[in-house]
PDB file of C-alpha atoms in Angstrom:
ATOM      1  CA  MET A 736       8.712   5.347  -8.945  1.00 71.00           C
ATOM      2  CA  TRP A 737      10.271   3.079  -7.111  1.00 77.00           C
ATOM      3  CA  ASN A 738       9.267   0.594  -4.181  1.00 78.00           C
ATOM      4  CA  TYR A 739      11.792  -1.116  -1.837  1.00 80.00           C
ATOM      5  CA  GLU A 740      11.565  -3.719   0.436  1.00 82.00           C
ATOM      6  CA  LEU A 741      13.646  -4.452   3.341  1.00 84.00           C
ATOM      7  CA  GLY A 742      13.698  -7.488   4.806  1.00 86.00           C
ATOM      8  CA  PRO A 743      16.008  -9.643   7.693  1.00 87.00           C
ATOM      9  CA  ASN A 744      19.392 -11.387   6.318  1.00 86.00           C
ATOM     10  CA  LEU A 745      18.649 -14.394   8.375  1.00 83.00           C
ATOM     11  CA  ASP A 746      21.942 -15.806   7.172  1.00 84.00           C
ATOM     12  CA  SER A 747      24.213 -12.338   8.423  1.00 82.00           C
ATOM     13  CA  ASN A 748      23.418 -10.307  11.308  1.00 81.00           C
ATOM     14  CA  LYS A 749      25.180  -7.737   9.309  1.00 84.00           C
ATOM     15  CA  THR A 750      23.072  -7.000   6.322  1.00 86.00           C
ATOM     16  CA  SER A 751      19.349  -6.847   5.407  1.00 89.00           C
ATOM     17  CA  LYS A 752      17.693  -8.353   2.091  1.00 87.00           C
ATOM     18  CA  VAL A 753      16.460  -5.529  -0.238  1.00 86.00           C
ATOM     19  CA  SER A 754      14.023  -5.806  -3.398  1.00 82.00           C
ATOM     20  CA  LYS A 755      14.068  -2.687  -5.345  1.00 82.00           C
ATOM     21  CA  HIS A 756      10.960  -2.523  -7.783  1.00 79.00           C
ATOM     22  CA  CYS A 757      10.025   0.330 -10.367  1.00 80.00           C
ATOM     23  CA  ILE A 758       6.828   1.300 -10.537  1.00 76.00           C
ATOM     24  CA  ILE A 759       5.706   2.529 -14.319  1.00 72.00           C
ATOM     25  CA  GLY A 760       3.035   3.690 -16.586  1.00 68.00           C
ATOM     26  CA  SER A 761       1.032   1.645 -18.973  1.00 65.00           C
ATOM     27  CA  HIS A 762       2.414   4.079 -21.704  1.00 66.00           C
ATOM     28  CA  GLU A 763       5.732   2.434 -21.107  1.00 65.00           C
ATOM     29  CA  ALA A 764       4.660  -1.100 -20.727  1.00 61.00           C
ATOM     30  CA  SER A 765       7.434  -2.392 -23.293  1.00 64.00           C
ATOM     31  CA  GLU A 766       9.981  -2.459 -20.387  1.00 58.00           C
ATOM     32  CA  VAL A 767       7.911  -4.659 -18.091  1.00 57.00           C
ATOM     33  CA  SER A 768       9.894  -7.557 -16.476  1.00 64.00           C
ATOM     34  CA  ALA A 769      10.471  -9.112 -12.985  1.00 64.00           C
ATOM     35  CA  TYR A 770      11.597  -5.844 -12.032  1.00 65.00           C
ATOM     36  CA  TYR A 771       8.880  -3.681 -12.719  1.00 68.00           C
ATOM     37  CA  SER A 772       4.899  -3.367 -12.213  1.00 68.00           C
ATOM     38  CA  ILE A 773       2.359  -1.340 -14.190  1.00 65.00           C
ATOM     39  CA  GLY A 774       0.385   1.649 -12.323  1.00 64.00           C
ATOM     40  CA  TYR A 775       0.268   1.199  -8.771  1.00 65.00           C
ATOM     41  CA  CYS A 776       1.834  -0.790  -5.942  1.00 68.00           C
ATOM     42  CA  TYR A 777       0.379  -1.915  -2.752  1.00 72.00           C
ATOM     43  CA  HIS A 778       0.954  -4.285  -0.021  1.00 71.00           C
ATOM     44  CA  PHE A 779      -0.376  -5.854   3.013  1.00 77.00           C
ATOM     45  CA  ASN A 780       1.348  -6.617   5.848  1.00 78.00           C
ATOM     46  CA  HIS A 781       3.991  -9.523   4.461  1.00 79.00           C
ATOM     47  CA  TYR A 782       7.192  -9.462   1.462  1.00 80.00           C
ATOM     48  CA  GLU A 783       6.011  -9.226  -2.134  1.00 80.00           C
ATOM     49  CA  ARG A 784       9.472  -9.634  -3.728  1.00 80.00           C
ATOM     50  CA  VAL A 785      11.975 -10.463  -1.122  1.00 83.00           C
ATOM     51  CA  PRO A 786      13.049 -14.091  -0.677  1.00 82.00           C
ATOM     52  CA  LEU A 787      11.961 -14.624   2.997  1.00 83.00           C
ATOM     53  CA  LYS A 788       9.817 -17.771   4.377  1.00 85.00           C
ATOM     54  CA  GLN A 789       6.857 -16.053   6.167  1.00 84.00           C
ATOM     55  CA  CYS A 790       3.423 -16.780   7.104  1.00 84.00           C
ATOM     56  CA  VAL A 791       0.626 -14.512   5.179  1.00 84.00           C
ATOM     57  CA  VAL A 792      -2.538 -14.187   7.449  1.00 83.00           C
ATOM     58  CA  HIS A 793      -5.769 -14.655   6.081  1.00 85.00           C
ATOM     59  CA  SER A 794      -6.477 -10.894   6.425  1.00 85.00           C
ATOM     60  CA  SER A 795      -3.500  -9.865   3.950  1.00 85.00           C
ATOM     61  CA  ARG A 796      -4.466 -12.736   1.259  1.00 87.00           C
ATOM     62  CA  HIS A 797      -8.209 -11.248   1.529  1.00 90.00           C
ATOM     63  CA  ARG A 798      -7.230  -8.000   1.200  1.00 88.00           C
ATOM     64  CA  LYS A 799      -4.960  -8.029  -1.871  1.00 87.00           C
ATOM     65  CA  ALA A 800      -7.470 -10.066  -3.761  1.00 90.00           C
ATOM     66  CA  ARG A 801     -10.211  -7.617  -2.993  1.00 91.00           C
ATOM     67  CA  THR A 802      -7.448  -5.060  -4.531  1.00 87.00           C
ATOM     68  CA  ASP A 803      -6.617  -7.416  -7.142  1.00 85.00           C
ATOM     69  CA  GLN A 804     -10.255  -6.987  -8.171  1.00 90.00           C
ATOM     70  CA  MET A 805     -10.624  -2.902  -8.351  1.00 88.00           C
ATOM     71  CA  LYS A 806      -9.545  -0.596 -10.876  1.00 85.00           C
ATOM     72  CA  THR A 807      -6.094   0.966 -11.615  1.00 79.00           C
ATOM     73  CA  PRO A 808      -6.412   3.906  -9.107  1.00 81.00           C
ATOM     74  CA  GLU A 809      -6.044   7.214 -11.631  1.00 79.00           C
ATOM     75  CA  THR A 810      -7.232  10.243  -9.362  1.00 82.00           C
ATOM     76  CA  LEU A 811      -7.019  10.850  -5.570  1.00 83.00           C
ATOM     77  CA  ASP A 812     -10.826   9.912  -4.987  1.00 86.00           C
ATOM     78  CA  ASP A 813     -10.111   6.329  -6.486  1.00 86.00           C
ATOM     79  CA  LEU A 814      -7.108   6.312  -4.491  1.00 84.00           C
ATOM     80  CA  LEU A 815      -9.235   7.136  -1.339  1.00 87.00           C
ATOM     81  CA  LYS A 816     -11.637   4.694  -2.566  1.00 87.00           C
ATOM     82  CA  PHE A 817      -9.170   2.275  -3.030  1.00 84.00           C
ATOM     83  CA  ALA A 818      -7.930   2.638   0.546  1.00 86.00           C
ATOM     84  CA  PHE A 819     -11.127   2.758   2.632  1.00 87.00           C
ATOM     85  CA  ASP A 820     -12.977   0.030   0.526  1.00 89.00           C
ATOM     86  CA  ASP A 821     -14.873  -2.221   2.824  1.00 87.00           C
ATOM     87  CA  LYS A 822     -16.973  -4.489   0.578  1.00 90.00           C
ATOM     88  CA  ASP A 823     -15.289  -7.687   2.027  1.00 89.00           C
ATOM     89  CA  GLU A 824     -16.799  -7.292   5.587  1.00 86.00           C
ATOM     90  CA  ARG A 825     -14.553  -9.974   7.096  1.00 87.00           C
ATOM     91  CA  TYR A 826     -11.227  -8.483   5.798  1.00 87.00           C
ATOM     92  CA  PRO A 827     -11.937  -4.901   4.991  1.00 88.00           C
ATOM     93  CA  ILE A 828      -9.161  -3.022   3.196  1.00 85.00           C
ATOM     94  CA  TYR A 829      -9.238  -0.057   6.014  1.00 83.00           C
ATOM     95  CA  ARG A 830      -9.816  -1.733   9.507  1.00 81.00           C
ATOM     96  CA  SER A 831     -11.513   0.371  12.023  1.00 77.00           C
ATOM     97  CA  LYS A 832     -14.747  -1.385  13.683  1.00 75.00           C
ATOM     98  CA  LYS A 833     -13.265  -2.087  17.286  1.00 75.00           C
ATOM     99  CA  GLU A 834     -14.199  -5.793  17.116  1.00 75.00           C
ATOM    100  CA  TYR A 835     -11.163  -6.179  14.878  1.00 72.00           C
ATOM    101  CA  SER A 836      -8.445  -7.512  16.573  1.00 73.00           C
ATOM    102  CA  VAL A 837      -6.300  -5.104  14.542  1.00 76.00           C
ATOM    103  CA  GLN A 838      -6.974  -1.761  13.223  1.00 78.00           C
ATOM    104  CA  CYS A 839      -5.984   0.908  10.566  1.00 81.00           C
ATOM    105  CA  VAL A 840      -4.835   3.996  12.576  1.00 81.00           C
ATOM    106  CA  ALA A 841      -4.767   5.992   9.830  1.00 84.00           C
ATOM    107  CA  THR A 842      -3.325   6.382   5.926  1.00 86.00           C
ATOM    108  CA  ALA A 843      -0.909   8.187   4.128  1.00 87.00           C
ATOM    109  CA  LEU A 844      -0.976   9.440   0.736  1.00 86.00           C
ATOM    110  CA  PHE A 845       1.948  10.867  -0.813  1.00 85.00           C
ATOM    111  CA  ASP A 846       1.404  13.557  -3.527  1.00 85.00           C
ATOM    112  CA  LEU A 847       4.793  13.608  -5.231  1.00 81.00           C
ATOM    113  CA  ILE A 848       4.318  16.100  -8.032  1.00 84.00           C
ATOM    114  CA  LEU A 849       2.853  19.041  -5.170  1.00 88.00           C
ATOM    115  CA  LYS A 850       5.177  17.650  -2.628  1.00 90.00           C
ATOM    116  CA  LYS A 851       2.996  16.847  -0.077  1.00 93.00           C
ATOM    117  CA  VAL A 852       1.619  13.893   2.266  1.00 93.00           C
ATOM    118  CA  CYS A 853      -2.062  13.852   3.125  1.00 92.00           C
ATOM    119  CA  ILE A 854      -2.965  11.582   6.463  1.00 93.00           C
ATOM    120  CA  TYR A 855      -6.351  10.355   6.869  1.00 91.00           C
ATOM    121  CA  ASP A 856      -8.258   9.082   9.712  1.00 87.00           C
ATOM    122  CA  GLY A 857     -10.757   6.796   8.147  1.00 79.00           C
ATOM    123  CA  ARG A 858     -12.925   6.562  11.375  1.00 75.00           C
ATOM    124  CA  ILE A 859     -13.273  10.638  11.158  1.00 74.00           C
ATOM    125  CA  SER A 860     -13.291  11.431   7.673  1.00 79.00           C
ATOM    126  CA  LYS A 861     -12.710   9.320   4.437  1.00 80.00           C
ATOM    127  CA  GLU A 862     -12.564  12.419   1.948  1.00 83.00           C
ATOM    128  CA  LYS A 863     -10.633  15.302   3.732  1.00 90.00           C
ATOM    129  CA  PRO A 864      -7.424  14.717   5.354  1.00 92.00           C
ATOM    130  CA  LEU A 865      -6.701  14.825   9.365  1.00 92.00           C
ATOM    131  CA  ILE A 866      -3.354  16.837   8.339  1.00 94.00           C
ATOM    132  CA  MET A 867      -1.035  17.908   5.469  1.00 94.00           C
ATOM    133  CA  LEU A 868       2.140  18.229   5.365  1.00 94.00           C
ATOM    134  CA  PRO A 869       4.858  19.847   2.942  1.00 93.00           C
ATOM    135  CA  PHE A 870       7.827  18.092   1.616  1.00 85.00           C
ATOM    136  CA  TYR A 871      11.066  20.356   1.778  1.00 80.00           C
ATOM    137  CA  SER A 872      13.639  20.493  -0.528  1.00 70.00           C
ATOM    138  CA  ASP A 873      16.631  22.539  -1.108  1.00 67.00           C
TER     139      ASP A 873
END
């Protein structure tokens, strides 16, 4: 699986900065380099690999630190627990309480094997998707 990050190129208004990063399985670990990660990929409203000067807010730092503590998700249930984790009460991964200045509206999980995307609204249900959409291919 590939993860692309696109960011502004402050030196040119005609191009963007791009990071292309491959996510591999643990059985492929001998290939690990700066361009590979093992297991899964996540981000929290900041660039991980595009070389840009940026301000990373406390919420993003805390949510990333929390995910670094969690086991690598291997099942759909693991992914949902990961996405809706609220162990850090001040900076939960899924922010849905009204007192937060920023809230999560939805979480989308892309199943590349079954060719579908499931959209969850954690305020309604953390177990069942609000909607499932198929991928179409010719």
